[in-house]
PDB file of C-alpha atoms in Angstrom:
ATOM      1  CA  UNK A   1     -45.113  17.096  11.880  1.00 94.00           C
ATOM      2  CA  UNK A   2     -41.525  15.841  10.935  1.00 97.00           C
ATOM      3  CA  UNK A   3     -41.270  13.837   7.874  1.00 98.00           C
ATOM      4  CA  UNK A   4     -38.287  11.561   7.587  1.00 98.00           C
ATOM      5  CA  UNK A   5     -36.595  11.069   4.371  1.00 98.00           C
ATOM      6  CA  UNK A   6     -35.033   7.716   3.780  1.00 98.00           C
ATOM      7  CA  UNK A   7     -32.612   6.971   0.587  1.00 98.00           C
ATOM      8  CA  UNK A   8     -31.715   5.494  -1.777  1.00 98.00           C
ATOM      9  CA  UNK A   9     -35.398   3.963  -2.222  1.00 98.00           C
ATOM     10  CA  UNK A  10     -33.691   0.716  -3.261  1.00 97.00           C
ATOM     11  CA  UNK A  11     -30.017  -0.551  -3.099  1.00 96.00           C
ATOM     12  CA  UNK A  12     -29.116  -3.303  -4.938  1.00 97.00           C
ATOM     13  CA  UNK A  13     -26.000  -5.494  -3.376  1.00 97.00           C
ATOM     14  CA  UNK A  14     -23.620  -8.243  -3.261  1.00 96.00           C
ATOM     15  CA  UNK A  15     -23.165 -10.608  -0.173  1.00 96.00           C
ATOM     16  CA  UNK A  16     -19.994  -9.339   1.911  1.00 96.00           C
ATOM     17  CA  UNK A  17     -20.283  -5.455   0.416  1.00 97.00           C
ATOM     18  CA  UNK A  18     -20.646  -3.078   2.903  1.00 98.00           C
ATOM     19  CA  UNK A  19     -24.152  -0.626   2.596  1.00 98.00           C
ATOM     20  CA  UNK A  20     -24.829   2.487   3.986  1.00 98.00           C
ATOM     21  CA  UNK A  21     -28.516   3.856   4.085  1.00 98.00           C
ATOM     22  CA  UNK A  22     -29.496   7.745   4.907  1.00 98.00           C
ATOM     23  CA  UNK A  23     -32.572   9.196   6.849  1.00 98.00           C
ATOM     24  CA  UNK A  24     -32.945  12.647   6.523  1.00 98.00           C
ATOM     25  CA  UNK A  25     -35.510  14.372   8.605  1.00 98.00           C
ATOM     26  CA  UNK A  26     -37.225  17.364   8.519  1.00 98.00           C
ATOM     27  CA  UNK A  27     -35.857  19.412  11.808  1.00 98.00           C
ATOM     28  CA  UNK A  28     -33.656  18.419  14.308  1.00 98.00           C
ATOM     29  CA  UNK A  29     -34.291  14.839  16.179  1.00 97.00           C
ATOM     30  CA  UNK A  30     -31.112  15.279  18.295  1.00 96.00           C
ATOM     31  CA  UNK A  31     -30.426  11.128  18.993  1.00 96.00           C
ATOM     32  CA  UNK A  32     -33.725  10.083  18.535  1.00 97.00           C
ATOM     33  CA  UNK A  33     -33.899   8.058  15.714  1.00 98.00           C
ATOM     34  CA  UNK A  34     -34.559   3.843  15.450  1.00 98.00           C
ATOM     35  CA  UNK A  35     -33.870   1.492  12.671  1.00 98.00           C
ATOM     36  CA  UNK A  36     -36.009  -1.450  11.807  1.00 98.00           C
ATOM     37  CA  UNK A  37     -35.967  -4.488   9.156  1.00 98.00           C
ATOM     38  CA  UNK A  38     -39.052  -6.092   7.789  1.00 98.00           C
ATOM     39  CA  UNK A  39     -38.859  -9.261   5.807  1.00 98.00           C
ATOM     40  CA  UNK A  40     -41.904 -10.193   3.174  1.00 96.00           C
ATOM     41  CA  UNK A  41     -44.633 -11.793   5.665  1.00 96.00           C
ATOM     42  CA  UNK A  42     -42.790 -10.782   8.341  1.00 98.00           C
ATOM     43  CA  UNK A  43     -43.873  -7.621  11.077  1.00 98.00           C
ATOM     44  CA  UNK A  44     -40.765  -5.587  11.781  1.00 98.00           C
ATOM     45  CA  UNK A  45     -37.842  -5.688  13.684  1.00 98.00           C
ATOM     46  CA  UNK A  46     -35.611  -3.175  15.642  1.00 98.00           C
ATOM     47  CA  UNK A  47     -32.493  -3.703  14.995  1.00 98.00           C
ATOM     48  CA  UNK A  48     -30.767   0.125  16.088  1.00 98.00           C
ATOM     49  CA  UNK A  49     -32.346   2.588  18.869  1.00 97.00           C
ATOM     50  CA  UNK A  50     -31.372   6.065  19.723  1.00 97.00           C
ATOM     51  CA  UNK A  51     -28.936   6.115  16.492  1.00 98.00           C
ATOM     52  CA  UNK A  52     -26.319   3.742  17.731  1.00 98.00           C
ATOM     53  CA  UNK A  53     -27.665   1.184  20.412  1.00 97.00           C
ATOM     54  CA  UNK A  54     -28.110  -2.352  18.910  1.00 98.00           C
ATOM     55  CA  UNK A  55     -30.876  -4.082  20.595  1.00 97.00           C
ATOM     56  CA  UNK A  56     -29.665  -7.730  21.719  1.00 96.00           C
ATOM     57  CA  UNK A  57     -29.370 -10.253  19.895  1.00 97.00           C
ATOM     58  CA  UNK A  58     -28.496  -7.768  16.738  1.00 98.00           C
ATOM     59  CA  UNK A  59     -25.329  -8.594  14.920  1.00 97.00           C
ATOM     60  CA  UNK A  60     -22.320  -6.015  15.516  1.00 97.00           C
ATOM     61  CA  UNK A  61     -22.109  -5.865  11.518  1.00 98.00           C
ATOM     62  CA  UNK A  62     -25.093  -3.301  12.412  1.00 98.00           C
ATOM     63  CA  UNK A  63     -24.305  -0.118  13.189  1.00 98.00           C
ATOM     64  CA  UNK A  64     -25.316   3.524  13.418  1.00 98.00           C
ATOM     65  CA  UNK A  65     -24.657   7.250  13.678  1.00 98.00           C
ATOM     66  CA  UNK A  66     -25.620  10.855  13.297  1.00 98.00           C
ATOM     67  CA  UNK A  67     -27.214  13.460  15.096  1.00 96.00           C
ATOM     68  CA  UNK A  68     -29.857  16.225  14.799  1.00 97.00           C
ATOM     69  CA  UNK A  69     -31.022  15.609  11.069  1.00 98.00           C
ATOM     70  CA  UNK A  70     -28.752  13.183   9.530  1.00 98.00           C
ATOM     71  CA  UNK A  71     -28.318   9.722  10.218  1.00 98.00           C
ATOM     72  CA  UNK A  72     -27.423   6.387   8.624  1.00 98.00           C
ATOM     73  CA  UNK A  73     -27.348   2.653   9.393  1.00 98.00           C
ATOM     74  CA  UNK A  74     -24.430   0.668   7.903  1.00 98.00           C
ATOM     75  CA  UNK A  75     -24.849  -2.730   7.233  1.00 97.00           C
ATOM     76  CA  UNK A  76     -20.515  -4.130   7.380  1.00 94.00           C
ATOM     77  CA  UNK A  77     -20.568  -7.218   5.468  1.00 95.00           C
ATOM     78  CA  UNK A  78     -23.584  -7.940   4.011  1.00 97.00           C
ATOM     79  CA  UNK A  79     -25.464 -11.249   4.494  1.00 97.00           C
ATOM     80  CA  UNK A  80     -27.966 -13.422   2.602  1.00 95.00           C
ATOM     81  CA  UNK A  81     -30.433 -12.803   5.737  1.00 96.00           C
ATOM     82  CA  UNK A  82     -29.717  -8.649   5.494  1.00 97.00           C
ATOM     83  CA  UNK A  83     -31.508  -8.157   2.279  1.00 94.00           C
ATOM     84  CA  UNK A  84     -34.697  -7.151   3.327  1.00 97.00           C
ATOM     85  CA  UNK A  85     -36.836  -4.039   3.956  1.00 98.00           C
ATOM     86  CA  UNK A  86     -34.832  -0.904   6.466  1.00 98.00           C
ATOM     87  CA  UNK A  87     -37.277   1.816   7.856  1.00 98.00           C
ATOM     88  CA  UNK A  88     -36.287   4.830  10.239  1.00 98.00           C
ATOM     89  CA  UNK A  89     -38.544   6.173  12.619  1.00 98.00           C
ATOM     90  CA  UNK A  90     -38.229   9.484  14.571  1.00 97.00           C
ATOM     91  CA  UNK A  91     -38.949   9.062  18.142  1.00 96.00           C
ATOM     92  CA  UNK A  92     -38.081  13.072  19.282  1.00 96.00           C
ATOM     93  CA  UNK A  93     -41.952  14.084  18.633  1.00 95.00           C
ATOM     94  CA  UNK A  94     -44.643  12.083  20.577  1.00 94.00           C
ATOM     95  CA  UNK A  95     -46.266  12.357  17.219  1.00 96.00           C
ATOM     96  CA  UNK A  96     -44.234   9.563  15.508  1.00 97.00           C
ATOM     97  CA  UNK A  97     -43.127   8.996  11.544  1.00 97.00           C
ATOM     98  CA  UNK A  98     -41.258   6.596   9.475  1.00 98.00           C
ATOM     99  CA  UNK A  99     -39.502   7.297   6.288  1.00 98.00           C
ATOM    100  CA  UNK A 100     -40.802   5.967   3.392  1.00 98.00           C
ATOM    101  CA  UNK A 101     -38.215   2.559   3.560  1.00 98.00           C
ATOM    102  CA  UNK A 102     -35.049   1.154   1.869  1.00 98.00           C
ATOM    103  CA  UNK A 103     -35.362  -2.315  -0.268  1.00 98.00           C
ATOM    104  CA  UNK A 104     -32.078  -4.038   0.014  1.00 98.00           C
ATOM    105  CA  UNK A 105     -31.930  -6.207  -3.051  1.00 96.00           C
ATOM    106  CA  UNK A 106     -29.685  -8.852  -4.101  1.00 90.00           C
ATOM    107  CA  UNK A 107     -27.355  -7.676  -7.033  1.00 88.00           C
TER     108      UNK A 107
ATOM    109  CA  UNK B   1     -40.907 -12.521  27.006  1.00 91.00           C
ATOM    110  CA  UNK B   2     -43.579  -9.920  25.966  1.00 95.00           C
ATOM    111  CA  UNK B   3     -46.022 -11.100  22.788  1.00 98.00           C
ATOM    112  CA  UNK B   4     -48.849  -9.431  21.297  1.00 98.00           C
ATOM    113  CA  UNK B   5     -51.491 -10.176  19.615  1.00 98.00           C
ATOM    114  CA  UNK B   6     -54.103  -8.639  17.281  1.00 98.00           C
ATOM    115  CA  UNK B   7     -57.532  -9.459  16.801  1.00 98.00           C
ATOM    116  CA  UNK B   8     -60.602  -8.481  14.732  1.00 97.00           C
ATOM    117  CA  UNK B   9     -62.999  -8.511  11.602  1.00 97.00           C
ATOM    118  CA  UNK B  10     -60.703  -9.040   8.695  1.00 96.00           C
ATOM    119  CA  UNK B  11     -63.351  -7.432   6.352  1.00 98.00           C
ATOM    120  CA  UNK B  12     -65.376  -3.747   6.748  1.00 98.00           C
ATOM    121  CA  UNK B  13     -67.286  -2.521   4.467  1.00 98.00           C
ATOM    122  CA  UNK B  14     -66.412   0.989   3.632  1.00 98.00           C
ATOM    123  CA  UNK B  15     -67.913   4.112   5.600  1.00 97.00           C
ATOM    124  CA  UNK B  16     -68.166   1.625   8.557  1.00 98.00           C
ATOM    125  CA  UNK B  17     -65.798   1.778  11.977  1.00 98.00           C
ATOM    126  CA  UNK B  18     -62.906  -0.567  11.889  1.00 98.00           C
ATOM    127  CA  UNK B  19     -61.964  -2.066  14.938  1.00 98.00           C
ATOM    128  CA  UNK B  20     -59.115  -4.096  16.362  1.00 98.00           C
ATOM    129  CA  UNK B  21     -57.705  -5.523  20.157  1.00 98.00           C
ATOM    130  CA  UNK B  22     -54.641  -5.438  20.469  1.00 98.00           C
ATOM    131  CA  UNK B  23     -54.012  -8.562  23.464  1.00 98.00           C
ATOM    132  CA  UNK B  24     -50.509  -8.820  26.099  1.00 97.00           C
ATOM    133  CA  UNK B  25     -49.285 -11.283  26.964  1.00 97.00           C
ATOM    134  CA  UNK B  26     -45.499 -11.989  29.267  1.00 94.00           C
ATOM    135  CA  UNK B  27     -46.405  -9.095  31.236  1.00 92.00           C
ATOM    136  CA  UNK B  28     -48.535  -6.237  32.493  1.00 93.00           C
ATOM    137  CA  UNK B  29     -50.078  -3.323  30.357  1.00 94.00           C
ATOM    138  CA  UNK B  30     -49.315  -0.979  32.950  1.00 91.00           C
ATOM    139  CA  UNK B  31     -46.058  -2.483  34.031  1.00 83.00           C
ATOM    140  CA  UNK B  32     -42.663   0.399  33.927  1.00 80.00           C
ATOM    141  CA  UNK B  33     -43.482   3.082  31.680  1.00 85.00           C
ATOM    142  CA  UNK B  34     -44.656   1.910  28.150  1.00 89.00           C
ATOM    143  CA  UNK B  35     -47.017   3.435  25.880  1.00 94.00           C
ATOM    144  CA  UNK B  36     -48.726   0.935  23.502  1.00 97.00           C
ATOM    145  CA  UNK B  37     -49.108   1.825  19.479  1.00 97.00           C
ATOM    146  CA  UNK B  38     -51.575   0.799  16.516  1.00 98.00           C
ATOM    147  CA  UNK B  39     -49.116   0.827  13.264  1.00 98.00           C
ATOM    148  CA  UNK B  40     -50.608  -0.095   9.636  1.00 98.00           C
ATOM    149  CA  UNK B  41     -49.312  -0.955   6.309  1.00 98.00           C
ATOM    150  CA  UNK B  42     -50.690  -1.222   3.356  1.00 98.00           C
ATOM    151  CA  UNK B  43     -50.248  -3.760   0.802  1.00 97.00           C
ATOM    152  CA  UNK B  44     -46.143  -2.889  -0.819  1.00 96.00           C
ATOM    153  CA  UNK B  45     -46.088   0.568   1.019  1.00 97.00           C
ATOM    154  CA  UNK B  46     -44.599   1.282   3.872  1.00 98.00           C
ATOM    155  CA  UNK B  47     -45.418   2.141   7.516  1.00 98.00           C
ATOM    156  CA  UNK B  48     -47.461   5.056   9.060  1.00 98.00           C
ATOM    157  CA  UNK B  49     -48.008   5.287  12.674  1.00 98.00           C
ATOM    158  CA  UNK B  50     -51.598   5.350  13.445  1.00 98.00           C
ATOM    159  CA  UNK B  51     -51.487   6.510  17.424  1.00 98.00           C
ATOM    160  CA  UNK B  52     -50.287   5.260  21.064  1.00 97.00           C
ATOM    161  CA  UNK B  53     -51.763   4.896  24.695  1.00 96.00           C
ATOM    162  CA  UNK B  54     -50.395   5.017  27.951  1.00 94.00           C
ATOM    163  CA  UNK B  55     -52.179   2.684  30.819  1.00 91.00           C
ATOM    164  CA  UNK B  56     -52.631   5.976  32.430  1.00 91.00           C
ATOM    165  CA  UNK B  57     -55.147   6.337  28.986  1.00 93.00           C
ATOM    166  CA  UNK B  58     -53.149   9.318  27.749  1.00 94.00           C
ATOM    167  CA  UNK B  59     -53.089   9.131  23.906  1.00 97.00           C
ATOM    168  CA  UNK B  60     -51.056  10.598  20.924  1.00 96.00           C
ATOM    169  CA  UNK B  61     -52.813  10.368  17.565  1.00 97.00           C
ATOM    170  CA  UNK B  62     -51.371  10.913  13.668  1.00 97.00           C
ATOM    171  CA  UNK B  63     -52.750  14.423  12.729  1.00 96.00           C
ATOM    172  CA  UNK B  64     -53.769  13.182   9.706  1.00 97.00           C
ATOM    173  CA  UNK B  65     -56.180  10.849  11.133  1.00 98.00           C
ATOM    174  CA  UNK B  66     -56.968  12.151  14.257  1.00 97.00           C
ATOM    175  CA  UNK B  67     -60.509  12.903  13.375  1.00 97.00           C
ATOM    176  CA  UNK B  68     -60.969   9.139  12.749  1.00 98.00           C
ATOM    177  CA  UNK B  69     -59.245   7.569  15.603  1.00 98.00           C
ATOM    178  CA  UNK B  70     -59.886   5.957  19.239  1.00 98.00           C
ATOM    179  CA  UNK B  71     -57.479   4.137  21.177  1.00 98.00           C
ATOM    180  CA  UNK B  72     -58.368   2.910  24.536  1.00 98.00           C
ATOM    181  CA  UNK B  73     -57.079   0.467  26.827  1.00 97.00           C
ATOM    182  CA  UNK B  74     -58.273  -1.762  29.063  1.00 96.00           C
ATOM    183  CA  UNK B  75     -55.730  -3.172  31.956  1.00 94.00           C
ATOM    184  CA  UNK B  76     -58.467  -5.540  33.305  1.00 95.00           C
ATOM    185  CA  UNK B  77     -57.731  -7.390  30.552  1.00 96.00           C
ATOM    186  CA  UNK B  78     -54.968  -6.186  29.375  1.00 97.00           C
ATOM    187  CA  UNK B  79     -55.917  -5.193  26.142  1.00 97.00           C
ATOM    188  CA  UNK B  80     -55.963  -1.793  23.956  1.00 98.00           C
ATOM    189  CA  UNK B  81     -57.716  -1.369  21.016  1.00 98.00           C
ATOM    190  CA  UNK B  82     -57.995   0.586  17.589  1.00 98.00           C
ATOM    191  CA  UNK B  83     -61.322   2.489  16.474  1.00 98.00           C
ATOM    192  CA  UNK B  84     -61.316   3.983  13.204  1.00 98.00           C
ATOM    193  CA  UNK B  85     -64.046   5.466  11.892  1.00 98.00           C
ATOM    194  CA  UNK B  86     -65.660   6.220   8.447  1.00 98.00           C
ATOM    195  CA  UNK B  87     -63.017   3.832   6.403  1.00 98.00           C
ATOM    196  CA  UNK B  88     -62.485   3.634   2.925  1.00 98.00           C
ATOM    197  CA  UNK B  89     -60.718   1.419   0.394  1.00 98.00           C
ATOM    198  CA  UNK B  90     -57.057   3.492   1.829  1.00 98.00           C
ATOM    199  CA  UNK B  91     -57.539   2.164   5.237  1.00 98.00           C
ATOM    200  CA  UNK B  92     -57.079  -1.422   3.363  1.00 98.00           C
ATOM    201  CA  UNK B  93     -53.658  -2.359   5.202  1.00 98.00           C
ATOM    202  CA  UNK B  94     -52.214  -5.145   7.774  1.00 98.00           C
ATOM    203  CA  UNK B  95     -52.580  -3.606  11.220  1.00 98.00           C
ATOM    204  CA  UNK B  96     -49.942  -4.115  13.649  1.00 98.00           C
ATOM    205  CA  UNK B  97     -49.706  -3.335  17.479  1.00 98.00           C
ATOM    206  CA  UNK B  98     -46.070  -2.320  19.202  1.00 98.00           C
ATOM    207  CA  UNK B  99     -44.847  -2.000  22.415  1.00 96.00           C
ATOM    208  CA  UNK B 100     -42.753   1.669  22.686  1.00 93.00           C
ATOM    209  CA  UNK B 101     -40.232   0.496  24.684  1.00 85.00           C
ATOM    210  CA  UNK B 102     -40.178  -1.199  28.681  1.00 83.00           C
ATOM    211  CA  UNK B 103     -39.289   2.731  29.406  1.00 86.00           C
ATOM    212  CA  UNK B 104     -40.639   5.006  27.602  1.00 86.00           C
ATOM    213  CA  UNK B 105     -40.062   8.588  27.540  1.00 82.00           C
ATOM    214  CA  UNK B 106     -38.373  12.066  26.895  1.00 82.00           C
ATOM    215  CA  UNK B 107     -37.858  10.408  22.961  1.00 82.00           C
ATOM    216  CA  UNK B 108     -36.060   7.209  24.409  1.00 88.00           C
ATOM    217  CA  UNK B 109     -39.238   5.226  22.648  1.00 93.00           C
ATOM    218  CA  UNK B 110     -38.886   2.504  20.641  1.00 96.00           C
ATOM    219  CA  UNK B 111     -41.327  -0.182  18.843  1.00 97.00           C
ATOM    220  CA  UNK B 112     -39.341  -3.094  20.753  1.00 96.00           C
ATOM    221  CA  UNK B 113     -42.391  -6.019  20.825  1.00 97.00           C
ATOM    222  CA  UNK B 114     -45.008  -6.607  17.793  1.00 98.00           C
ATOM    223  CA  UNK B 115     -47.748  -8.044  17.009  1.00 98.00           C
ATOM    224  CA  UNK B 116     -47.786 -10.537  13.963  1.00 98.00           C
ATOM    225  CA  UNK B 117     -50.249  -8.109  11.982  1.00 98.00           C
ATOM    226  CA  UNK B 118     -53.631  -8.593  11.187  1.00 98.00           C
ATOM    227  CA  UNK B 119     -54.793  -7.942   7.624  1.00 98.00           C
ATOM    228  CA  UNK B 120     -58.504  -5.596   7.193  1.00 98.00           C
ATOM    229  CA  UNK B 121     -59.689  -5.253   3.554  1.00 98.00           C
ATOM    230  CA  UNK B 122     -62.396  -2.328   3.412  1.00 98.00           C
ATOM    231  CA  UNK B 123     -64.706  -3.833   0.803  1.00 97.00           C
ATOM    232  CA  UNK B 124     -68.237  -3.848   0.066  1.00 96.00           C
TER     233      UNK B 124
END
């Protein structure tokens, strides 16, 4: 199984700073690795596919890289509707996993 | 525009078999190349992937509860569904279905459409 590593567990922020969030995972991925929010209530949403493709409709203050075991999503400027729940998700294995999640607070 | 839409007994009493449909709408089940997940969530935790089915009825499962898990599918209606077996108080959780993706395949998968979740409490 790969397990997928997310951190920090939490991130407290400001509106307009710019955030960076890690997934580790456990062997190599290559590319394929997805980012999703969830809001309280809320089911999740992909906002990031293979690493760096922004689904539509996703602001370009979005964005991501890596390759193999490291990636991160990078949030630009943050705003009041980014602070919410981030989750990876490794796509390489048919048998898929999530890391555990970032909370994005506000500071 | 593809929506799902889960459905089921919000309450099962423990060492009984859970089960959920999972119901498309916007388009066809066995339309381009999508496989079709069950995710869950309990209560302030976060995610685990529970399994996936292709129209085809090919199916991946999460090893670690593969011994208690069906997924089938059913493109008359085009419908799949959840079967887990044997819960406890752990399987408490919102249940979600997912789309993987209009193409899915060699790792280019992704959880694209979802369902609005569907709370089960295993109580007694």
């Amino acid at each position: 199984d790969i397990q997928m590593t997310q951190s920090p567990s939490s991130l407290s922020a400001s509106v307009g700073d710019r955030v960076t969030i890690t997934c580790r995972a456990s062997q190599s991925i290559s590319s394929y690795l997805n980012w999703y929010q969830q809001k309280p209530g809320k089911a999740p949403k992909l906002l990031i596919y293979t690493t760096s493709t922004l689904q539509s409709g996703v602001p370009s203050r979005f964005s991501g890289s890596g390759s193999g075991t490291d990636f991160t999503l990078t949030i630009s400027r943050l705003q009041p509707e980014d602070f919410a729940t981030y989750y990876c998700q490794q796509s390489y294995s048919p048998l898929y996993s999530f890391g555990q999640g970032t909370r994005l607070e506000i500071k | 525009q593809v929506q799902l839409q889960e459905s089921g007994p919000g309450l099962v009493k423990p060492s009984q078999t859970l089960s959920l449909t999972c119901t498309v709408s916007g388009g066809s089940i066995s339309s381009g190349s999508s496989y079709w997940s069950w995710i869950r969530q309990p209560a302030g935790k976060g995610l685990e992937w529970i399994g996936r089915i292709y129209a085809s009825g090919s199916t991946n499962y999460n090893p670690s509860l593969q011994s208690r898990v069906t997924i089938s599918v059913d493109t008359s209606k085009n419908q799949f569904s959840l079967q887990l077996t044997s819960v406890t108080a752990a399987d408490t959780a919102v249940y979600y279905c997912a789309r993987d993706g209009a193409y899915c395949g060699g790792g280019l998968c992704f959880f694209d459409y979802w369902g609005q979740g569907t709370l089960v409490t295993v109580s007694s």
